[in-house]
Amino acid sequence: MAIPIIASLNGASKGGWVRYAKMMQDAGADALELNIYFVAADLDMSSRDVESRYLDLVANVKQSISIPLAVKVSPYFSAMGNMALRLAEAGADGLVLFNRFYQPDIDLETMEAHSRLQLSSPSELLLPLRWIALLHGRVKASLAATGGIHDAAGLLRPCWPAPTWA
């Protein structure tokens, strides 16, 4: 039995995303995850501009590959449900909820910034599960949660029946 390979891609420029997506497909990836890490720190950039940046990226990468495309997104959109719908319309076959941004910290002894990897905690599973329940059956994309499974309850929660929508 073959184990599918899902490549995860981080990038900085539209051309780079597209080029490396093709390279990963050509190297044998069975699917691709765009791990989009964009901090909108430009005060002149509107929410519409940020969303367009994501949607254009997804559409451009999807046009360049033939394998399934998943998009790992941030929970920080003001209308997450609408954004999920538009990402699927732009070509995302799956949505991975949610990206964890690594935050810099300051070492008070040296007064230098450094990154600190902090592993997931059981409470982090609640937000992705909530959005999976809200989006299930309403968005034409597969849905996946990020975060670790820490105990039996964390393993069973995603197995509960999803809500039905009228």
JSON list of C-alpha atoms in Angstrom, two decimals:
[
{"chain": "A", "resi": 1, "resn": "MET", "atom": "CA", "xyz": [0.00, 0.00, 0.00]},
{"chain": "A", "resi": 2, "resn": "ALA", "atom": "CA", "xyz": [1.37, 3.39, -1.00]},
{"chain": "A", "resi": 3, "resn": "ILE", "atom": "CA", "xyz": [1.40, 6.22, 1.53]},
{"chain": "A", "resi": 4, "resn": "PRO", "atom": "CA", "xyz": [0.30, 9.51, -0.03]},
{"chain": "A", "resi": 5, "resn": "ILE", "atom": "CA", "xyz": [2.75, 12.39, 0.26]},
{"chain": "A", "resi": 6, "resn": "ILE", "atom": "CA", "xyz": [1.28, 15.82, 1.00]},
{"chain": "A", "resi": 7, "resn": "ALA", "atom": "CA", "xyz": [3.89, 18.51, 0.52]},
{"chain": "A", "resi": 8, "resn": "SER", "atom": "CA", "xyz": [3.61, 21.69, 2.61]},
{"chain": "A", "resi": 9, "resn": "LEU", "atom": "CA", "xyz": [4.76, 24.88, 0.96]},
{"chain": "A", "resi": 10, "resn": "ASN", "atom": "CA", "xyz": [5.64, 28.24, 2.49]},
{"chain": "A", "resi": 11, "resn": "GLY", "atom": "CA", "xyz": [6.51, 31.10, 0.20]},
{"chain": "A", "resi": 12, "resn": "ALA", "atom": "CA", "xyz": [7.06, 34.83, -0.12]},
{"chain": "A", "resi": 13, "resn": "SER", "atom": "CA", "xyz": [6.26, 35.79, -3.72]},
{"chain": "A", "resi": 14, "resn": "LYS", "atom": "CA", "xyz": [3.51, 34.71, -6.10]},
{"chain": "A", "resi": 15, "resn": "GLY", "atom": "CA", "xyz": [6.08, 33.51, -8.63]},
{"chain": "A", "resi": 16, "resn": "GLY", "atom": "CA", "xyz": [7.91, 31.54, -5.97]},
{"chain": "A", "resi": 17, "resn": "TRP", "atom": "CA", "xyz": [4.72, 29.87, -4.73]},
{"chain": "A", "resi": 18, "resn": "VAL", "atom": "CA", "xyz": [3.80, 28.80, -8.26]},
{"chain": "A", "resi": 19, "resn": "ARG", "atom": "CA", "xyz": [7.32, 27.65, -9.19]},
{"chain": "A", "resi": 20, "resn": "TYR", "atom": "CA", "xyz": [7.81, 25.57, -6.04]},
{"chain": "A", "resi": 21, "resn": "ALA", "atom": "CA", "xyz": [4.28, 24.13, -6.23]},
{"chain": "A", "resi": 22, "resn": "LYS", "atom": "CA", "xyz": [5.12, 22.77, -9.69]},
{"chain": "A", "resi": 23, "resn": "MET", "atom": "CA", "xyz": [8.47, 21.46, -8.44]},
{"chain": "A", "resi": 24, "resn": "MET", "atom": "CA", "xyz": [6.82, 19.63, -5.53]},
{"chain": "A", "resi": 25, "resn": "GLN", "atom": "CA", "xyz": [4.26, 18.09, -7.86]},
{"chain": "A", "resi": 26, "resn": "ASP", "atom": "CA", "xyz": [7.01, 17.06, -10.29]},
{"chain": "A", "resi": 27, "resn": "ALA", "atom": "CA", "xyz": [8.98, 15.54, -7.38]},
{"chain": "A", "resi": 28, "resn": "GLY", "atom": "CA", "xyz": [6.05, 13.20, -6.74]},
{"chain": "A", "resi": 29, "resn": "ALA", "atom": "CA", "xyz": [3.80, 14.90, -4.19]},
{"chain": "A", "resi": 30, "resn": "ASP", "atom": "CA", "xyz": [0.27, 13.49, -4.24]},
{"chain": "A", "resi": 31, "resn": "ALA", "atom": "CA", "xyz": [-1.21, 16.73, -2.89]},
{"chain": "A", "resi": 32, "resn": "LEU", "atom": "CA", "xyz": [-0.01, 20.16, -1.83]},
{"chain": "A", "resi": 33, "resn": "GLU", "atom": "CA", "xyz": [-0.74, 22.28, 1.22]},
{"chain": "A", "resi": 34, "resn": "LEU", "atom": "CA", "xyz": [-0.18, 26.04, 0.95]},
{"chain": "A", "resi": 35, "resn": "ASN", "atom": "CA", "xyz": [0.90, 27.10, 4.42]},
{"chain": "A", "resi": 36, "resn": "ILE", "atom": "CA", "xyz": [0.10, 30.80, 4.09]},
{"chain": "A", "resi": 37, "resn": "TYR", "atom": "CA", "xyz": [1.76, 32.90, 6.77]},
{"chain": "A", "resi": 38, "resn": "PHE", "atom": "CA", "xyz": [1.02, 36.53, 5.99]},
{"chain": "A", "resi": 39, "resn": "VAL", "atom": "CA", "xyz": [0.96, 39.17, 8.70]},
{"chain": "A", "resi": 40, "resn": "ALA", "atom": "CA", "xyz": [-0.85, 42.22, 7.31]},
{"chain": "A", "resi": 41, "resn": "ALA", "atom": "CA", "xyz": [1.20, 44.87, 9.10]},
{"chain": "A", "resi": 42, "resn": "ASP", "atom": "CA", "xyz": [0.82, 47.51, 6.37]},
{"chain": "A", "resi": 43, "resn": "LEU", "atom": "CA", "xyz": [-1.69, 50.00, 7.80]},
{"chain": "A", "resi": 44, "resn": "ASP", "atom": "CA", "xyz": [-2.70, 51.06, 4.29]},
{"chain": "A", "resi": 45, "resn": "MET", "atom": "CA", "xyz": [-3.67, 47.50, 3.32]},
{"chain": "A", "resi": 46, "resn": "SER", "atom": "CA", "xyz": [-7.41, 46.88, 3.62]},
{"chain": "A", "resi": 47, "resn": "SER", "atom": "CA", "xyz": [-9.07, 43.60, 4.56]},
{"chain": "A", "resi": 48, "resn": "ARG", "atom": "CA", "xyz": [-10.24, 43.34, 0.93]},
{"chain": "A", "resi": 49, "resn": "ASP", "atom": "CA", "xyz": [-6.59, 43.64, -0.19]},
{"chain": "A", "resi": 50, "resn": "VAL", "atom": "CA", "xyz": [-5.49, 40.91, 2.22]},
{"chain": "A", "resi": 51, "resn": "GLU", "atom": "CA", "xyz": [-8.27, 38.57, 1.12]},
{"chain": "A", "resi": 52, "resn": "SER", "atom": "CA", "xyz": [-7.53, 39.25, -2.56]},
{"chain": "A", "resi": 53, "resn": "ARG", "atom": "CA", "xyz": [-3.90, 38.37, -1.94]},
{"chain": "A", "resi": 54, "resn": "TYR", "atom": "CA", "xyz": [-4.92, 34.96, -0.56]},
{"chain": "A", "resi": 55, "resn": "LEU", "atom": "CA", "xyz": [-7.49, 34.30, -3.29]},
{"chain": "A", "resi": 56, "resn": "ASP", "atom": "CA", "xyz": [-5.13, 35.29, -6.13]},
{"chain": "A", "resi": 57, "resn": "LEU", "atom": "CA", "xyz": [-2.41, 33.08, -4.69]},
{"chain": "A", "resi": 58, "resn": "VAL", "atom": "CA", "xyz": [-4.73, 30.07, -4.43]},
{"chain": "A", "resi": 59, "resn": "ALA", "atom": "CA", "xyz": [-6.07, 30.59, -7.97]},
{"chain": "A", "resi": 60, "resn": "ASN", "atom": "CA", "xyz": [-2.57, 30.97, -9.45]},
{"chain": "A", "resi": 61, "resn": "VAL", "atom": "CA", "xyz": [-1.17, 27.90, -7.72]},
{"chain": "A", "resi": 62, "resn": "LYS", "atom": "CA", "xyz": [-4.25, 25.81, -8.56]},
{"chain": "A", "resi": 63, "resn": "GLN", "atom": "CA", "xyz": [-3.89, 26.71, -12.26]},
{"chain": "A", "resi": 64, "resn": "SER", "atom": "CA", "xyz": [-0.27, 25.56, -12.23]},
{"chain": "A", "resi": 65, "resn": "ILE", "atom": "CA", "xyz": [-0.77, 22.09, -10.70]},
{"chain": "A", "resi": 66, "resn": "SER", "atom": "CA", "xyz": [-3.00, 19.07, -11.28]},
{"chain": "A", "resi": 67, "resn": "ILE", "atom": "CA", "xyz": [-2.79, 17.53, -7.79]},
{"chain": "A", "resi": 68, "resn": "PRO", "atom": "CA", "xyz": [-5.25, 18.39, -4.97]},
{"chain": "A", "resi": 69, "resn": "LEU", "atom": "CA", "xyz": [-4.59, 21.69, -3.22]},
{"chain": "A", "resi": 70, "resn": "ALA", "atom": "CA", "xyz": [-5.20, 22.33, 0.48]},
{"chain": "A", "resi": 71, "resn": "VAL", "atom": "CA", "xyz": [-4.86, 25.77, 2.03]},
{"chain": "A", "resi": 72, "resn": "LYS", "atom": "CA", "xyz": [-3.84, 26.26, 5.65]},
{"chain": "A", "resi": 73, "resn": "VAL", "atom": "CA", "xyz": [-5.41, 29.52, 6.76]},
{"chain": "A", "resi": 74, "resn": "SER", "atom": "CA", "xyz": [-5.37, 31.83, 9.72]},
{"chain": "A", "resi": 75, "resn": "PRO", "atom": "CA", "xyz": [-8.45, 32.26, 11.94]},
{"chain": "A", "resi": 76, "resn": "TYR", "atom": "CA", "xyz": [-8.04, 36.04, 11.80]},
{"chain": "A", "resi": 77, "resn": "PHE", "atom": "CA", "xyz": [-10.41, 36.86, 8.96]},
{"chain": "A", "resi": 78, "resn": "SER", "atom": "CA", "xyz": [-13.36, 39.05, 9.97]},
{"chain": "A", "resi": 79, "resn": "ALA", "atom": "CA", "xyz": [-15.74, 36.82, 7.99]},
{"chain": "A", "resi": 80, "resn": "MET", "atom": "CA", "xyz": [-14.09, 33.40, 8.18]},
{"chain": "A", "resi": 81, "resn": "GLY", "atom": "CA", "xyz": [-17.08, 31.55, 6.73]},
{"chain": "A", "resi": 82, "resn": "ASN", "atom": "CA", "xyz": [-17.21, 33.75, 3.64]},
{"chain": "A", "resi": 83, "resn": "MET", "atom": "CA", "xyz": [-13.45, 33.54, 3.22]},
{"chain": "A", "resi": 84, "resn": "ALA", "atom": "CA", "xyz": [-13.60, 29.74, 3.40]},
{"chain": "A", "resi": 85, "resn": "LEU", "atom": "CA", "xyz": [-16.29, 29.73, 0.71]},
{"chain": "A", "resi": 86, "resn": "ARG", "atom": "CA", "xyz": [-14.24, 32.02, -1.55]},
{"chain": "A", "resi": 87, "resn": "LEU", "atom": "CA", "xyz": [-11.03, 29.99, -1.03]},
{"chain": "A", "resi": 88, "resn": "ALA", "atom": "CA", "xyz": [-12.89, 26.87, -2.21]},
{"chain": "A", "resi": 89, "resn": "GLU", "atom": "CA", "xyz": [-14.24, 28.81, -5.20]},
{"chain": "A", "resi": 90, "resn": "ALA", "atom": "CA", "xyz": [-10.69, 29.98, -5.99]},
{"chain": "A", "resi": 91, "resn": "GLY", "atom": "CA", "xyz": [-9.54, 26.36, -6.24]},
{"chain": "A", "resi": 92, "resn": "ALA", "atom": "CA", "xyz": [-8.81, 25.04, -2.74]},
{"chain": "A", "resi": 93, "resn": "ASP", "atom": "CA", "xyz": [-9.80, 21.37, -2.57]},
{"chain": "A", "resi": 94, "resn": "GLY", "atom": "CA", "xyz": [-9.28, 21.40, 1.19]},
{"chain": "A", "resi": 95, "resn": "LEU", "atom": "CA", "xyz": [-8.97, 23.84, 4.05]},
{"chain": "A", "resi": 96, "resn": "VAL", "atom": "CA", "xyz": [-6.68, 23.27, 7.02]},
{"chain": "A", "resi": 97, "resn": "LEU", "atom": "CA", "xyz": [-7.92, 25.14, 10.08]},
{"chain": "A", "resi": 98, "resn": "PHE", "atom": "CA", "xyz": [-5.89, 26.92, 11.44]},
{"chain": "A", "resi": 99, "resn": "ASN", "atom": "CA", "xyz": [-2.36, 28.18, 10.93]},
{"chain": "A", "resi": 100, "resn": "ARG", "atom": "CA", "xyz": [-0.40, 28.83, 14.15]},
{"chain": "A", "resi": 101, "resn": "PHE", "atom": "CA", "xyz": [1.78, 31.89, 13.88]},
{"chain": "A", "resi": 102, "resn": "TYR", "atom": "CA", "xyz": [5.07, 31.68, 15.70]},
{"chain": "A", "resi": 103, "resn": "GLN", "atom": "CA", "xyz": [5.55, 34.85, 17.70]},
{"chain": "A", "resi": 104, "resn": "PRO", "atom": "CA", "xyz": [8.92, 36.35, 18.55]},
{"chain": "A", "resi": 105, "resn": "ASP", "atom": "CA", "xyz": [9.82, 36.77, 22.20]},
{"chain": "A", "resi": 106, "resn": "ILE", "atom": "CA", "xyz": [12.35, 39.03, 23.90]},
{"chain": "A", "resi": 107, "resn": "ASP", "atom": "CA", "xyz": [15.07, 37.57, 26.08]},
{"chain": "A", "resi": 108, "resn": "LEU", "atom": "CA", "xyz": [15.20, 40.04, 28.97]},
{"chain": "A", "resi": 109, "resn": "GLU", "atom": "CA", "xyz": [18.79, 39.06, 29.83]},
{"chain": "A", "resi": 110, "resn": "THR", "atom": "CA", "xyz": [20.20, 39.80, 26.37]},
{"chain": "A", "resi": 111, "resn": "MET", "atom": "CA", "xyz": [17.40, 42.09, 25.09]},
{"chain": "A", "resi": 112, "resn": "GLU", "atom": "CA", "xyz": [17.42, 40.13, 21.84]},
{"chain": "A", "resi": 113, "resn": "ALA", "atom": "CA", "xyz": [14.42, 38.80, 19.95]},
{"chain": "A", "resi": 114, "resn": "HIS", "atom": "CA", "xyz": [14.23, 35.06, 19.42]},
{"chain": "A", "resi": 115, "resn": "SER", "atom": "CA", "xyz": [11.63, 32.58, 18.29]},
{"chain": "A", "resi": 116, "resn": "ARG", "atom": "CA", "xyz": [10.21, 30.01, 20.64]},
{"chain": "A", "resi": 117, "resn": "LEU", "atom": "CA", "xyz": [8.49, 26.88, 19.39]},
{"chain": "A", "resi": 118, "resn": "GLN", "atom": "CA", "xyz": [5.51, 26.14, 21.59]},
{"chain": "A", "resi": 119, "resn": "LEU", "atom": "CA", "xyz": [3.75, 22.83, 21.06]},
{"chain": "A", "resi": 120, "resn": "SER", "atom": "CA", "xyz": [-0.02, 22.72, 20.74]},
{"chain": "A", "resi": 121, "resn": "SER", "atom": "CA", "xyz": [-2.28, 22.31, 23.75]},
{"chain": "A", "resi": 122, "resn": "PRO", "atom": "CA", "xyz": [-5.64, 20.50, 24.02]},
{"chain": "A", "resi": 123, "resn": "SER", "atom": "CA", "xyz": [-7.55, 23.80, 24.20]},
{"chain": "A", "resi": 124, "resn": "GLU", "atom": "CA", "xyz": [-6.30, 24.81, 20.73]},
{"chain": "A", "resi": 125, "resn": "LEU", "atom": "CA", "xyz": [-8.44, 22.11, 19.14]},
{"chain": "A", "resi": 126, "resn": "LEU", "atom": "CA", "xyz": [-11.68, 23.89, 20.07]},
{"chain": "A", "resi": 127, "resn": "LEU", "atom": "CA", "xyz": [-11.49, 26.71, 17.50]},
{"chain": "A", "resi": 128, "resn": "PRO", "atom": "CA", "xyz": [-10.76, 24.49, 14.47]},
{"chain": "A", "resi": 129, "resn": "LEU", "atom": "CA", "xyz": [-13.47, 22.03, 15.53]},
{"chain": "A", "resi": 130, "resn": "ARG", "atom": "CA", "xyz": [-16.00, 24.85, 15.89]},
{"chain": "A", "resi": 131, "resn": "TRP", "atom": "CA", "xyz": [-15.27, 26.11, 12.39]},
{"chain": "A", "resi": 132, "resn": "ILE", "atom": "CA", "xyz": [-15.30, 22.61, 10.91]},
{"chain": "A", "resi": 133, "resn": "ALA", "atom": "CA", "xyz": [-18.77, 22.13, 12.41]},
{"chain": "A", "resi": 134, "resn": "LEU", "atom": "CA", "xyz": [-19.89, 25.51, 11.01]},
{"chain": "A", "resi": 135, "resn": "LEU", "atom": "CA", "xyz": [-18.47, 24.87, 7.52]},
{"chain": "A", "resi": 136, "resn": "HIS", "atom": "CA", "xyz": [-19.31, 21.16, 7.16]},
{"chain": "A", "resi": 137, "resn": "GLY", "atom": "CA", "xyz": [-21.66, 20.63, 4.24]},
{"chain": "A", "resi": 138, "resn": "ARG", "atom": "CA", "xyz": [-21.64, 24.33, 3.38]},
{"chain": "A", "resi": 139, "resn": "VAL", "atom": "CA", "xyz": [-18.24, 24.65, 1.69]},
{"chain": "A", "resi": 140, "resn": "LYS", "atom": "CA", "xyz": [-17.15, 22.45, -1.22]},
{"chain": "A", "resi": 141, "resn": "ALA", "atom": "CA", "xyz": [-13.79, 21.54, 0.27]},
{"chain": "A", "resi": 142, "resn": "SER", "atom": "CA", "xyz": [-12.42, 18.90, 2.59]},
{"chain": "A", "resi": 143, "resn": "LEU", "atom": "CA", "xyz": [-11.85, 20.20, 6.12]},
{"chain": "A", "resi": 144, "resn": "ALA", "atom": "CA", "xyz": [-8.98, 19.37, 8.47]},
{"chain": "A", "resi": 145, "resn": "ALA", "atom": "CA", "xyz": [-8.05, 20.59, 11.95]},
{"chain": "A", "resi": 146, "resn": "THR", "atom": "CA", "xyz": [-4.55, 21.39, 13.12]},
{"chain": "A", "resi": 147, "resn": "GLY", "atom": "CA", "xyz": [-3.23, 20.79, 16.61]},
{"chain": "A", "resi": 148, "resn": "GLY", "atom": "CA", "xyz": [-2.23, 17.70, 18.46]},
{"chain": "A", "resi": 149, "resn": "ILE", "atom": "CA", "xyz": [-4.39, 14.99, 19.92]},
{"chain": "A", "resi": 150, "resn": "HIS", "atom": "CA", "xyz": [-3.49, 14.83, 23.61]},
{"chain": "A", "resi": 151, "resn": "ASP", "atom": "CA", "xyz": [-6.02, 12.40, 25.07]},
{"chain": "A", "resi": 152, "resn": "ALA", "atom": "CA", "xyz": [-9.00, 10.17, 24.27]},
{"chain": "A", "resi": 153, "resn": "ALA", "atom": "CA", "xyz": [-11.47, 13.08, 24.41]},
{"chain": "A", "resi": 154, "resn": "GLY", "atom": "CA", "xyz": [-9.44, 14.98, 21.81]},
{"chain": "A", "resi": 155, "resn": "LEU", "atom": "CA", "xyz": [-9.48, 11.92, 19.58]},
{"chain": "A", "resi": 156, "resn": "LEU", "atom": "CA", "xyz": [-13.23, 11.40, 19.90]},
{"chain": "A", "resi": 157, "resn": "ARG", "atom": "CA", "xyz": [-14.43, 15.00, 19.49]},
{"chain": "A", "resi": 158, "resn": "PRO", "atom": "CA", "xyz": [-13.92, 15.13, 15.71]},
{"chain": "A", "resi": 159, "resn": "CYS", "atom": "CA", "xyz": [-15.86, 11.87, 15.37]},
{"chain": "A", "resi": 160, "resn": "TRP", "atom": "CA", "xyz": [-19.08, 13.26, 16.80]},
{"chain": "A", "resi": 161, "resn": "PRO", "atom": "CA", "xyz": [-21.84, 13.85, 14.25]},
{"chain": "A", "resi": 162, "resn": "ALA", "atom": "CA", "xyz": [-21.60, 17.22, 12.53]},
{"chain": "A", "resi": 163, "resn": "PRO", "atom": "CA", "xyz": [-24.64, 19.49, 12.81]},
{"chain": "A", "resi": 164, "resn": "THR", "atom": "CA", "xyz": [-27.23, 19.48, 10.07]},
{"chain": "A", "resi": 165, "resn": "TRP", "atom": "CA", "xyz": [-28.24, 22.79, 8.61]},
{"chain": "A", "resi": 166, "resn": "ALA", "atom": "CA", "xyz": [-31.79, 23.72, 7.65]}
]
